XYZ file of C-alpha atoms in Angstrom:
715
model
C -77.038 -58.953 99.954
C -79.353 -56.557 98.074
C -76.915 -56.177 95.261
C -75.630 -59.630 94.907
C -78.532 -61.896 95.630
C -81.439 -59.420 95.191
C -82.668 -59.818 98.715
C -83.978 -56.509 100.076
C -86.360 -57.331 102.936
C -86.759 -59.800 105.717
C -89.441 -61.504 103.674
C -87.019 -61.866 100.698
C -84.501 -63.412 103.057
C -86.998 -65.923 104.605
C -88.034 -66.938 101.058
C -84.373 -67.464 99.995
C -84.672 -71.175 100.663
C -81.709 -73.632 101.115
C -80.734 -75.288 97.833
C -79.925 -78.609 99.595
C -78.879 -79.872 103.011
C -75.607 -81.352 104.037
C -75.743 -84.063 106.721
C -72.803 -83.824 108.946
C -73.047 -87.622 109.364
C -72.600 -88.169 105.632
C -70.473 -85.270 104.414
C -70.414 -83.893 100.800
C -67.826 -86.106 99.151
C -64.588 -84.540 98.320
C -64.097 -87.208 95.607
C -67.135 -85.737 93.724
C -66.141 -82.074 93.634
C -67.003 -80.500 90.212
C -64.346 -78.239 88.703
C -64.862 -74.490 88.466
C -67.940 -74.543 90.711
C -68.470 -72.779 94.014
C -68.749 -75.421 96.653
C -69.316 -75.846 100.314
C -67.710 -78.919 102.025
C -67.569 -80.167 105.528
C -64.264 -82.009 106.362
C -61.466 -82.543 108.834
C -57.955 -81.139 108.717
C -55.445 -83.909 108.137
C -52.323 -81.724 107.791
C -51.186 -78.120 107.727
C -47.812 -76.803 106.689
C -46.249 -73.431 106.085
C -43.765 -73.214 103.144
C -41.578 -70.170 102.553
C -40.385 -68.888 99.135
C -38.623 -65.778 97.689
C -35.784 -66.276 100.162
C -38.153 -66.483 103.193
C -40.026 -63.297 102.330
C -43.230 -65.101 100.869
C -45.246 -67.681 102.855
C -47.744 -70.160 101.755
C -49.914 -72.322 104.053
C -51.014 -75.644 102.599
C -53.795 -77.513 104.421
C -54.912 -80.969 103.487
C -58.525 -81.941 104.452
C -60.266 -85.229 104.253
C -63.754 -86.624 104.594
C -63.032 -90.313 104.070
C -63.989 -90.210 100.391
C -61.100 -88.137 99.237
C -58.509 -85.474 100.027
C -58.358 -81.816 99.039
C -55.677 -79.198 99.256
C -56.322 -75.705 100.550
C -53.823 -72.973 99.961
C -53.481 -69.531 101.712
C -50.883 -66.938 100.868
C -49.332 -63.770 102.473
C -51.168 -62.104 105.206
C -54.111 -64.498 104.660
C -52.019 -67.248 106.346
C -52.336 -66.024 109.984
C -56.017 -66.906 110.905
C -56.189 -70.388 109.168
C -52.734 -71.222 110.688
C -54.026 -70.805 114.157
C -57.521 -72.213 113.665
C -56.943 -75.116 111.252
C -54.989 -77.521 113.363
C -54.932 -81.180 112.441
C -58.117 -82.887 113.634
C -60.188 -79.714 113.368
C -63.546 -80.112 111.580
C -64.722 -77.111 109.575
C -66.929 -75.944 106.698
C -64.953 -74.605 103.708
C -66.297 -72.728 100.738
C -64.557 -71.632 97.586
C -64.120 -72.374 93.927
C -62.541 -75.677 92.887
C -59.483 -75.265 90.644
C -56.627 -77.506 89.523
C -52.939 -76.990 90.342
C -50.294 -79.540 89.520
C -52.982 -81.979 88.357
C -54.618 -81.871 91.822
C -57.839 -80.193 92.886
C -57.589 -77.355 95.295
C -59.444 -74.502 96.898
C -57.445 -71.197 97.009
C -58.082 -68.918 99.930
C -61.443 -70.593 100.849
C -63.752 -69.009 103.422
C -64.036 -71.332 106.356
C -65.845 -71.783 109.701
C -64.750 -74.225 112.269
C -67.288 -76.424 113.807
C -66.763 -76.887 117.618
C -68.033 -80.283 118.570
C -69.177 -79.495 122.198
C -68.106 -81.825 125.015
C -70.757 -84.420 125.838
C -71.702 -87.461 123.780
C -75.224 -85.995 123.297
C -73.690 -82.779 121.921
C -71.614 -84.744 119.436
C -74.531 -86.844 118.427
C -76.685 -83.784 117.866
C -73.896 -82.211 115.882
C -73.396 -85.274 113.694
C -77.035 -85.605 112.765
C -77.884 -82.062 112.166
C -78.966 -80.938 108.662
C -76.856 -78.126 107.579
C -78.767 -75.776 105.149
C -76.701 -74.871 102.137
C -78.069 -71.660 100.495
C -77.721 -70.526 96.886
C -74.709 -68.236 97.511
C -72.196 -66.149 95.660
C -68.651 -65.072 96.202
C -69.598 -61.904 98.105
C -72.070 -63.827 100.436
C -71.166 -67.261 101.531
C -73.849 -69.861 102.451
C -73.295 -69.701 106.099
C -73.319 -65.898 106.160
C -76.780 -66.177 104.685
C -77.606 -68.827 107.421
C -76.467 -66.388 110.124
C -78.778 -63.693 108.749
C -81.660 -66.090 108.705
C -80.858 -67.214 112.323
C -80.899 -63.602 113.480
C -84.333 -63.147 111.970
C -85.795 -66.422 113.265
C -84.426 -65.807 116.813
C -83.617 -68.574 119.303
C -84.744 -72.079 118.691
C -88.203 -72.863 119.877
C -89.302 -69.232 119.591
C -89.547 -68.954 115.747
C -93.339 -68.872 115.668
C -93.438 -65.508 117.382
C -90.840 -64.073 115.118
C -92.859 -65.249 112.141
C -96.348 -64.352 113.444
C -96.825 -61.242 111.386
C -96.195 -62.909 108.009
C -98.654 -62.517 105.235
C -100.202 -65.869 104.445
C -101.602 -66.046 100.878
C -103.497 -69.410 101.328
C -107.074 -69.203 102.533
C -107.483 -71.077 105.758
C -110.155 -73.492 104.341
C -107.900 -74.363 101.387
C -104.849 -74.992 103.651
C -106.796 -77.155 106.100
C -108.684 -79.018 103.284
C -105.348 -79.881 101.659
C -103.622 -80.763 104.954
C -100.889 -78.184 104.435
C -98.613 -76.637 107.139
C -99.047 -73.178 108.391
C -96.639 -70.640 106.845
C -94.534 -70.019 110.078
C -94.257 -73.838 110.500
C -93.194 -74.254 106.932
C -90.557 -71.498 107.098
C -89.191 -72.770 110.360
C -88.908 -76.257 108.950
C -87.222 -75.255 105.716
C -84.541 -73.115 107.427
C -84.073 -75.268 110.564
C -85.241 -78.832 109.693
C -84.827 -81.440 112.401
C -85.486 -84.297 109.944
C -85.954 -84.980 106.240
C -89.710 -85.139 106.869
C -89.589 -81.535 108.063
C -88.050 -80.503 104.743
C -90.763 -82.308 102.676
C -93.618 -80.854 104.811
C -92.098 -77.377 104.375
C -91.546 -77.699 100.598
C -95.108 -79.065 100.014
C -96.584 -76.066 101.627
C -94.264 -73.505 99.959
C -94.891 -75.001 96.493
C -98.520 -74.437 96.964
C -97.974 -70.787 97.815
C -96.108 -70.289 94.522
C -98.425 -72.244 92.308
C -101.494 -70.807 93.848
C -100.679 -67.054 93.784
C -99.512 -67.462 90.217
C -102.669 -69.251 89.191
C -104.844 -66.693 90.888
C -103.070 -63.904 88.935
C -103.734 -65.888 85.685
C -107.428 -66.542 86.627
C -107.976 -62.959 87.379
C -106.581 -62.087 83.956
C -108.862 -64.716 82.250
C -111.824 -63.138 84.179
C -110.886 -59.639 83.129
C -110.369 -60.740 79.480
C -113.758 -62.412 79.531
C -115.413 -59.094 80.515
C -113.824 -57.190 77.537
C -116.176 -56.503 74.577
C -115.321 -57.819 71.121
C -117.173 -57.955 67.884
C -118.229 -61.436 67.114
C -116.811 -62.519 63.730
C -118.928 -65.107 61.969
C -117.880 -66.102 58.418
C -120.468 -65.487 55.747
C -122.078 -68.666 54.493
C -120.767 -68.549 50.901
C -117.968 -66.185 51.173
C -114.185 -66.109 50.955
C -113.657 -69.035 53.323
C -115.913 -71.360 51.376
C -114.329 -70.370 48.122
C -110.927 -70.930 49.637
C -111.791 -74.313 50.938
C -113.190 -75.328 47.450
C -109.857 -74.577 45.808
C -107.688 -76.510 48.262
C -105.982 -79.463 46.490
C -105.929 -81.561 49.682
C -108.199 -82.301 52.667
C -107.452 -80.818 56.079
C -106.261 -83.331 58.679
C -108.626 -84.234 61.449
C -106.533 -82.215 63.825
C -106.750 -79.167 61.733
C -110.499 -79.430 61.368
C -110.961 -79.791 65.213
C -108.759 -76.824 65.973
C -110.436 -74.701 63.313
C -113.790 -75.537 64.963
C -112.477 -74.374 68.379
C -111.146 -71.134 66.841
C -114.350 -70.365 64.929
C -116.424 -70.984 68.081
C -114.172 -68.473 69.984
C -114.406 -65.961 67.163
C -118.263 -66.037 67.203
C -118.403 -64.878 70.835
C -118.557 -61.292 72.010
C -115.470 -61.285 74.162
C -111.906 -61.602 72.605
C -110.510 -64.950 71.825
C -107.107 -65.596 73.582
C -105.923 -68.835 72.089
C -102.487 -70.545 71.955
C -102.019 -72.820 68.990
C -99.140 -75.215 69.467
C -98.121 -77.435 66.525
C -95.047 -79.317 65.565
C -92.916 -77.833 62.875
C -94.911 -78.530 59.691
C -98.176 -79.562 61.203
C -100.103 -77.009 59.204
C -100.570 -74.176 61.732
C -100.404 -71.625 59.047
C -103.265 -73.179 57.185
C -105.464 -73.115 60.371
C -104.439 -69.439 60.926
C -105.211 -68.483 57.319
C -108.683 -70.020 57.486
C -109.422 -68.069 60.702
C -108.208 -64.864 58.943
C -110.367 -65.531 55.967
C -113.353 -66.136 58.281
C -112.794 -62.737 59.936
C -112.496 -60.984 56.494
C -115.756 -62.654 55.526
C -117.311 -61.091 58.620
C -116.316 -57.688 57.499
C -113.153 -57.282 59.592
C -109.333 -57.304 59.005
C -106.744 -59.702 60.177
C -103.032 -59.053 60.852
C -100.272 -61.636 61.186
C -97.166 -60.647 63.036
C -93.936 -62.442 62.161
C -90.565 -62.238 63.977
C -88.293 -61.568 60.988
C -88.601 -60.037 57.522
C -87.589 -63.321 55.897
C -90.468 -64.975 57.588
C -92.992 -62.226 56.806
C -92.134 -62.398 53.167
C -92.332 -66.111 53.156
C -95.782 -66.092 54.848
C -96.952 -63.447 52.403
C -95.653 -65.568 49.405
C -97.144 -68.853 50.569
C -100.522 -67.316 51.633
C -100.979 -65.456 48.263
C -100.029 -68.694 46.483
C -102.551 -70.774 48.489
C -105.281 -68.130 47.877
C -104.548 -67.669 44.163
C -107.009 -65.129 42.604
C -108.819 -64.766 45.951
C -105.807 -62.695 47.091
C -106.358 -60.194 44.338
C -109.600 -58.654 45.543
C -110.403 -55.386 43.605
C -107.836 -56.156 40.919
C -108.400 -57.104 37.353
C -108.717 -60.936 37.096
C -109.281 -61.203 40.913
C -112.118 -63.213 42.207
C -115.207 -61.063 43.258
C -115.268 -62.284 46.838
C -111.434 -61.968 47.082
C -109.523 -59.452 49.272
C -106.162 -57.851 49.142
C -103.123 -59.442 51.011
C -100.502 -56.816 51.766
C -97.027 -57.115 53.236
C -95.608 -54.419 55.598
C -91.959 -54.585 56.681
C -89.426 -51.999 57.679
C -87.258 -52.304 54.544
C -90.121 -51.638 51.989
C -89.663 -48.753 49.575
C -91.571 -45.568 50.410
C -94.170 -45.880 47.519
C -95.023 -49.591 48.357
C -95.279 -48.766 51.957
C -97.651 -45.740 51.280
C -99.872 -47.996 49.204
C -99.924 -50.695 51.827
C -100.874 -48.165 54.626
C -103.585 -46.728 52.446
C -104.983 -50.262 51.691
C -105.086 -50.851 55.527
C -106.829 -47.721 56.525
C -109.528 -47.902 53.728
C -110.120 -51.584 54.477
C -109.179 -52.539 50.839
C -106.706 -54.961 52.357
C -108.404 -57.697 54.425
C -105.178 -59.354 55.436
C -101.794 -57.734 56.327
C -98.642 -59.711 57.028
C -95.734 -57.895 58.555
C -92.867 -57.635 61.073
C -93.077 -55.267 64.078
C -93.322 -52.413 61.431
C -97.035 -53.242 61.918
C -96.909 -51.830 65.444
C -95.751 -48.302 64.556
C -98.063 -45.421 65.255
C -98.549 -44.602 61.572
C -100.236 -47.919 60.929
C -104.080 -47.498 61.079
C -106.625 -50.240 60.388
C -110.143 -49.800 59.078
C -111.489 -52.511 61.380
C -108.972 -54.864 62.985
C -110.691 -58.097 64.079
C -107.992 -60.704 64.511
C -104.210 -60.663 65.402
C -102.273 -63.775 64.690
C -98.804 -63.793 66.398
C -96.306 -66.305 64.898
C -93.568 -67.703 67.059
C -94.809 -66.126 70.305
C -91.487 -66.530 72.153
C -89.726 -64.036 70.025
C -92.100 -61.121 70.818
C -92.065 -58.928 73.868
C -95.505 -58.539 75.389
C -95.424 -54.774 74.770
C -95.395 -55.530 71.009
C -98.383 -57.740 71.075
C -100.162 -55.104 73.255
C -99.425 -52.313 70.839
C -100.937 -54.228 67.968
C -103.980 -55.202 70.054
C -104.673 -51.575 70.819
C -105.114 -50.828 67.106
C -108.618 -52.331 67.004
C -111.765 -50.235 67.557
C -112.330 -52.747 70.385
C -110.002 -55.464 71.443
C -109.353 -57.879 68.569
C -109.342 -61.695 68.841
C -105.853 -63.097 69.451
C -104.335 -66.337 68.124
C -100.757 -66.965 69.272
C -98.906 -69.704 67.383
C -95.783 -71.603 68.432
C -93.837 -74.407 66.941
C -91.799 -74.814 70.111
C -93.890 -77.555 71.876
C -94.645 -76.528 75.438
C -95.416 -79.168 78.056
C -98.894 -78.999 79.525
C -97.681 -77.756 82.876
C -95.686 -74.908 81.450
C -98.636 -73.962 79.237
C -100.710 -73.802 82.398
C -98.110 -71.692 84.152
C -96.830 -69.397 81.421
C -99.787 -69.130 79.100
C -102.362 -69.724 81.818
C -104.473 -66.987 80.461
C -104.707 -68.511 77.007
C -106.841 -71.441 75.909
C -104.609 -74.074 74.300
C -105.106 -75.988 71.044
C -102.540 -78.562 69.912
C -101.878 -79.828 66.376
C -99.940 -83.069 66.799
C -100.566 -84.791 63.557
C -98.327 -84.160 60.538
C -100.137 -83.527 57.297
C -99.920 -86.252 54.624
C -96.949 -85.858 52.234
C -94.500 -84.897 55.032
C -91.524 -87.262 55.188
C -89.583 -88.729 58.119
C -86.311 -87.168 59.045
C -83.314 -89.347 60.062
C -81.021 -87.685 62.632
C -77.469 -88.766 63.529
C -74.730 -87.290 65.719
C -71.349 -86.865 64.018
C -68.457 -86.879 66.479
C -66.024 -84.906 64.390
C -63.161 -84.916 66.843
C -63.384 -88.623 67.881
C -64.066 -89.856 64.251
C -62.983 -87.388 61.597
C -64.027 -89.893 58.848
C -67.688 -89.490 60.034
C -67.428 -85.797 59.036
C -65.953 -86.649 55.711
C -68.869 -89.043 55.094
C -71.249 -86.266 56.141
C -70.054 -84.029 53.241
C -70.371 -87.021 50.920
C -73.982 -87.479 51.993
C -74.733 -83.784 51.157
C -73.213 -84.304 47.700
C -75.331 -87.403 47.181
C -78.561 -85.449 48.073
C -77.565 -82.717 45.604
C -76.763 -85.301 42.913
C -80.201 -86.701 43.472
C -81.675 -83.218 42.611
C -82.125 -81.988 46.164
C -80.626 -79.150 48.290
C -79.148 -78.858 51.682
C -78.416 -76.416 54.616
C -75.297 -76.038 56.761
C -76.038 -74.225 59.944
C -73.304 -72.460 62.115
C -73.685 -70.718 65.431
C -71.981 -67.514 64.293
C -71.681 -65.109 61.412
C -67.943 -64.483 61.727
C -67.246 -60.804 61.720
C -65.118 -59.014 64.368
C -67.936 -57.581 66.352
C -69.201 -61.024 67.096
C -65.859 -62.445 67.961
C -65.087 -59.862 70.787
C -68.559 -60.711 72.214
C -67.894 -64.401 71.961
C -64.579 -63.961 73.798
C -66.324 -62.072 76.590
C -68.891 -64.807 77.098
C -66.589 -67.738 77.355
C -68.011 -70.522 79.595
C -65.980 -73.218 81.207
C -66.816 -75.579 78.394
C -65.580 -73.059 75.794
C -62.387 -72.589 77.836
C -61.861 -76.287 77.667
C -62.103 -76.238 73.938
C -60.047 -73.030 73.458
C -61.867 -72.063 70.221
C -64.828 -69.825 69.350
C -67.831 -71.307 67.717
C -67.748 -72.021 63.959
C -68.736 -69.110 61.745
C -70.826 -69.071 58.569
C -68.232 -66.986 56.646
C -65.307 -69.335 57.464
C -67.268 -72.622 56.989
C -68.556 -71.558 53.657
C -65.036 -70.670 52.505
C -63.665 -74.042 53.600
C -66.521 -75.947 51.887
C -66.112 -74.107 48.641
C -62.323 -74.853 48.588
C -62.809 -78.401 49.919
C -65.523 -80.937 50.208
C -68.240 -79.100 48.315
C -66.019 -77.414 45.724
C -68.138 -78.152 42.620
C -71.508 -77.152 44.211
C -73.327 -73.836 44.183
C -72.744 -72.663 47.782
C -74.242 -69.406 49.179
C -74.374 -67.710 52.588
C -77.295 -66.242 54.560
C -77.092 -64.374 57.821
C -78.853 -61.725 59.846
C -76.465 -58.862 59.119
C -76.957 -58.975 55.331
C -79.026 -56.283 53.779
C -82.763 -57.351 53.526
C -82.718 -57.228 49.720
C -79.564 -59.507 49.672
C -81.269 -61.989 52.100
C -84.424 -62.149 50.016
C -82.507 -62.587 46.810
C -80.489 -65.539 48.340
C -83.653 -67.094 49.699
C -85.542 -66.626 46.466
C -82.629 -68.351 44.469
C -82.446 -71.112 47.053
C -86.290 -71.615 46.828
C -86.015 -71.661 42.996
C -83.382 -74.388 43.190
C -80.510 -72.089 41.876
C -78.448 -72.733 44.989
C -77.354 -76.249 46.089
C -76.240 -75.618 49.638
C -77.080 -72.703 51.861
C -74.674 -71.949 54.690
C -76.630 -69.997 57.259
C -77.046 -68.947 60.908
C -80.322 -69.709 62.723
C -82.152 -67.082 60.525
C -83.534 -70.147 58.861
C -84.776 -71.581 62.199
C -88.329 -70.296 61.808
C -90.694 -70.967 59.049
C -88.363 -71.252 56.060
C -90.149 -73.566 53.539
C -88.116 -75.157 50.770
C -89.629 -78.666 50.138
C -86.784 -79.704 47.883
C -84.193 -79.212 50.775
C -83.540 -82.635 52.233
C -80.211 -82.420 54.067
C -79.044 -80.328 57.037
C -75.640 -80.344 58.604
C -75.517 -78.405 61.957
C -71.883 -77.513 62.904
C -71.124 -77.197 66.632
C -74.472 -78.560 67.323
C -73.802 -78.577 71.081
C -73.925 -74.772 70.977
C -77.643 -74.853 70.307
C -80.524 -75.555 72.718
C -82.646 -78.704 72.343
C -85.714 -76.919 71.015
C -83.652 -74.849 68.694
C -82.118 -77.970 67.136
C -85.617 -79.431 66.810
C -86.786 -76.248 65.125
C -83.812 -76.264 62.691
C -84.356 -79.850 61.845
C -87.902 -79.167 60.786
C -86.645 -77.235 57.813
C -85.825 -80.377 55.975
C -88.125 -83.379 54.966
C -90.832 -80.851 53.997
C -91.524 -82.581 50.660
C -92.028 -86.108 49.497
C -88.363 -87.069 49.856
C -86.963 -88.205 53.215
C -84.989 -85.699 55.374
C -81.547 -86.094 56.843
C -80.117 -84.109 59.810
C -76.477 -84.484 60.891
C -75.438 -83.103 64.314
C -71.768 -82.301 64.197
C -69.938 -81.805 67.517
C -66.430 -81.904 68.980
C -67.777 -82.788 72.403
C -66.363 -85.993 73.906
C -68.505 -89.078 74.415
C -70.145 -89.162 77.911
C -70.352 -85.284 78.129
C -73.776 -83.749 78.922
C -73.634 -82.000 75.530
C -73.327 -85.282 73.676
C -76.190 -86.820 75.713
C -78.402 -83.867 74.784
C -77.539 -84.394 71.070
C -78.243 -88.057 71.457
C -81.667 -87.241 72.819
C -82.466 -84.953 69.854
C -81.288 -87.608 67.328
C -83.333 -90.297 69.072
C -86.873 -88.684 68.733
C -88.770 -86.483 66.446
C -91.356 -85.810 69.237
C -91.109 -82.099 70.077
C -93.076 -82.452 73.285
C -90.687 -85.060 74.601
C -87.703 -82.908 73.573
C -89.241 -79.863 75.388
C -89.376 -81.802 78.588
C -85.752 -82.779 78.216
C -84.942 -79.164 77.407
C -86.726 -77.951 80.506
C -85.119 -80.422 82.832
C -81.829 -79.187 81.657
C -82.506 -75.471 81.979
C -84.100 -73.638 84.844
C -87.789 -72.859 84.587
C -86.957 -69.210 85.077
C -86.143 -69.066 81.342
C -89.706 -70.134 80.515
C -91.646 -67.895 82.756
C -91.367 -64.800 80.654
C -87.980 -64.120 81.852
C -86.755 -63.037 78.505
C -89.862 -60.854 78.052
C -89.907 -58.932 81.336
C -86.418 -59.045 82.687
C -87.736 -60.116 86.104
C -85.865 -62.994 87.771
C -87.897 -66.161 88.107
C -90.435 -65.908 90.882
C -90.300 -69.691 91.322
C -88.191 -70.894 94.160
C -89.387 -74.364 95.170
C -91.906 -75.108 92.419
C -90.495 -77.200 89.508
C -92.757 -76.793 86.568
C -92.092 -80.308 85.141
C -92.254 -82.278 88.472
C -95.069 -80.577 90.176
C -97.730 -81.179 87.656
C -100.375 -82.183 90.198
C -99.803 -79.131 92.429
C -100.145 -76.749 89.407
C -103.231 -78.395 88.170
C -104.841 -78.449 91.602
C -103.844 -74.835 92.328
C -105.329 -73.751 88.976
C -108.701 -75.355 89.963
C -108.669 -73.826 93.444
C -107.671 -70.420 91.953
C -110.412 -70.536 89.332
C -113.065 -71.358 91.944
C -112.004 -68.510 94.290
C -111.787 -65.938 91.477
C -115.137 -66.987 90.050
C -116.830 -66.532 93.454
C -114.980 -63.365 94.457
C -113.215 -61.681 91.443
C -111.925 -58.735 93.532
C -110.698 -61.083 96.282
C -112.391 -58.860 98.844
C -112.631 -61.744 101.234
C -108.979 -62.551 100.877
C -106.991 -59.480 101.962
C -103.749 -61.472 102.533
C -104.005 -63.163 99.144
C -104.413 -59.728 97.518
C -101.252 -58.431 99.242
C -99.341 -61.560 98.084
C -100.607 -60.924 94.581
C -99.494 -57.323 94.648
C -95.962 -58.485 95.744
C -95.797 -61.032 92.900
C -97.174 -58.599 90.435
C -94.712 -55.864 91.217
C -94.841 -53.266 88.603
C -92.777 -54.932 85.921
C -94.392 -58.355 86.254
C -97.826 -56.832 86.312
C -97.204 -55.053 82.958
C -95.908 -58.350 81.626
C -99.099 -60.201 82.662
C -101.382 -57.483 81.517
C -99.871 -57.450 78.157
C -99.507 -61.125 77.641
């Protein structure tokens, strides 16, 4: 149990809740069984026969079961025939568990685990049996659902005596809160979730257990906000007629109302004497970089330095290029021809030459450079700042918390922190995942951005649609524009072996690896785009080669760029208007949205074509349809979340801890999360050390086991 399901203690087991409940009265329908999934069904044996083969040496038992909605074949071989042959007589009812496969075009379970259900004698026993809710637990091959149920039964003891078995449990909810909200006690909730008599029992239990999860998590976040508020920071107020004023004066356009409001929130935070912790969410192209740059200039005005951390070299270089362009002579502080209130803007990446790197490090330590833009090369020990006042992290979800932490520790005292993301995060997730950050949202697109038309291209069903897609790309190029073709893979051997190992059922069904940049580029050059200038770009190219390709694409010397998702974040070529995403079903919803944001960045309308081989009616096609139907990133992030488990969102990728959420669904339980946040804030404000709440402290320590505590501390 410990190895396969990560359940180590009695507490872990009691908090391993049933995923759903089968009612013996209305059994799991055999007609709805999904292929390749591990299922538990309750059914009756209709027929059982032994067949011999290999001249009588081999034996095979075939059992047909039915539940009224359909029939299913079970097969047992060899020595495994004895037990089922005696126990599974026609008419016997039993629970069966196994993986659904297909043999001779019929669904079957091979060697399922089973447990017969004796129906007692009297009518009452049969009635009780038929109406009982059977808990079905998240299980695995090594540990079937009913084996987990038996373990839970052992812990809970005989029916009616559960409360005594559960008496010593740690209850994180303060009594006053529990009573005020009319929630069940913890022993009652655990009894009802594992041994429900009715559906109301299940609802009562889930309501209470959701509160535990939401509340403990929000207390952890509230304590962090409290601790952060106690940290000292140098207030950074821009000088009245300094760099920021000069910069605003040379802007060729006015800021949107949203940009002005968010800037005000940021400058108010920067002026306080504890560190800002703000999350800036903005749609692709909503002008986040402009807001961040103004904040950085304000800090430089106040005598400090600002660092911007980007996830890739391509992006760091691009930010450096666009920021120096926007600032003009203001970015040439101390240089001949530079403005007198200007500053130096330096770039620091891993692939820089030794001389350039030495100069950049020198500019940082002397304070000559007010702004530095870099990749995680900024985090190395050698990098010293004169006075680091603000850290801007671009595309937060790509950085581990340790990396942000290392950069923050480079200030004389904690610097202010601005985290930016173009992946829209629903409000509830922001409250749960970034609950320690204040959130600002930019939801207006700056003027001059064009609409993007998106269409799904079903290449397998309608090959002529794909032919038309390439024609559209040629039309855009003929009109003086450029295009991207995005593929899921690079296409070298190392990749292929990995792809082969990670085959999912869907891949198996298609029997082909995802399309690769190298192959697609070759086919396009020989075929539909033969007379255009086509180049490739992917993550395994040398940094100089990547930059050269990007520079030529930006300069209009390349018509079509065939690339992997290296272009997903921040690549800004206003002349690129068309994007064709191959095997679009292999990308996540928010990733598709990010990619699409690379076109339509100028005055000409954008076009995004999502090419897929998936059949109509498949979940993958539905997902692509949703992306094509809306440009609203917040709406798409909800769809994305509903399709994935929330665990992916809760810092899983950053801390390697499995999701601590078991019954709380981040999207559906918005009210619980908001209420828990209020209660948590009130309790922490009144008693920051939680001295009056010993059980809550213990529950917190359990949630914040070492790994997760580090994760939260470094957020």
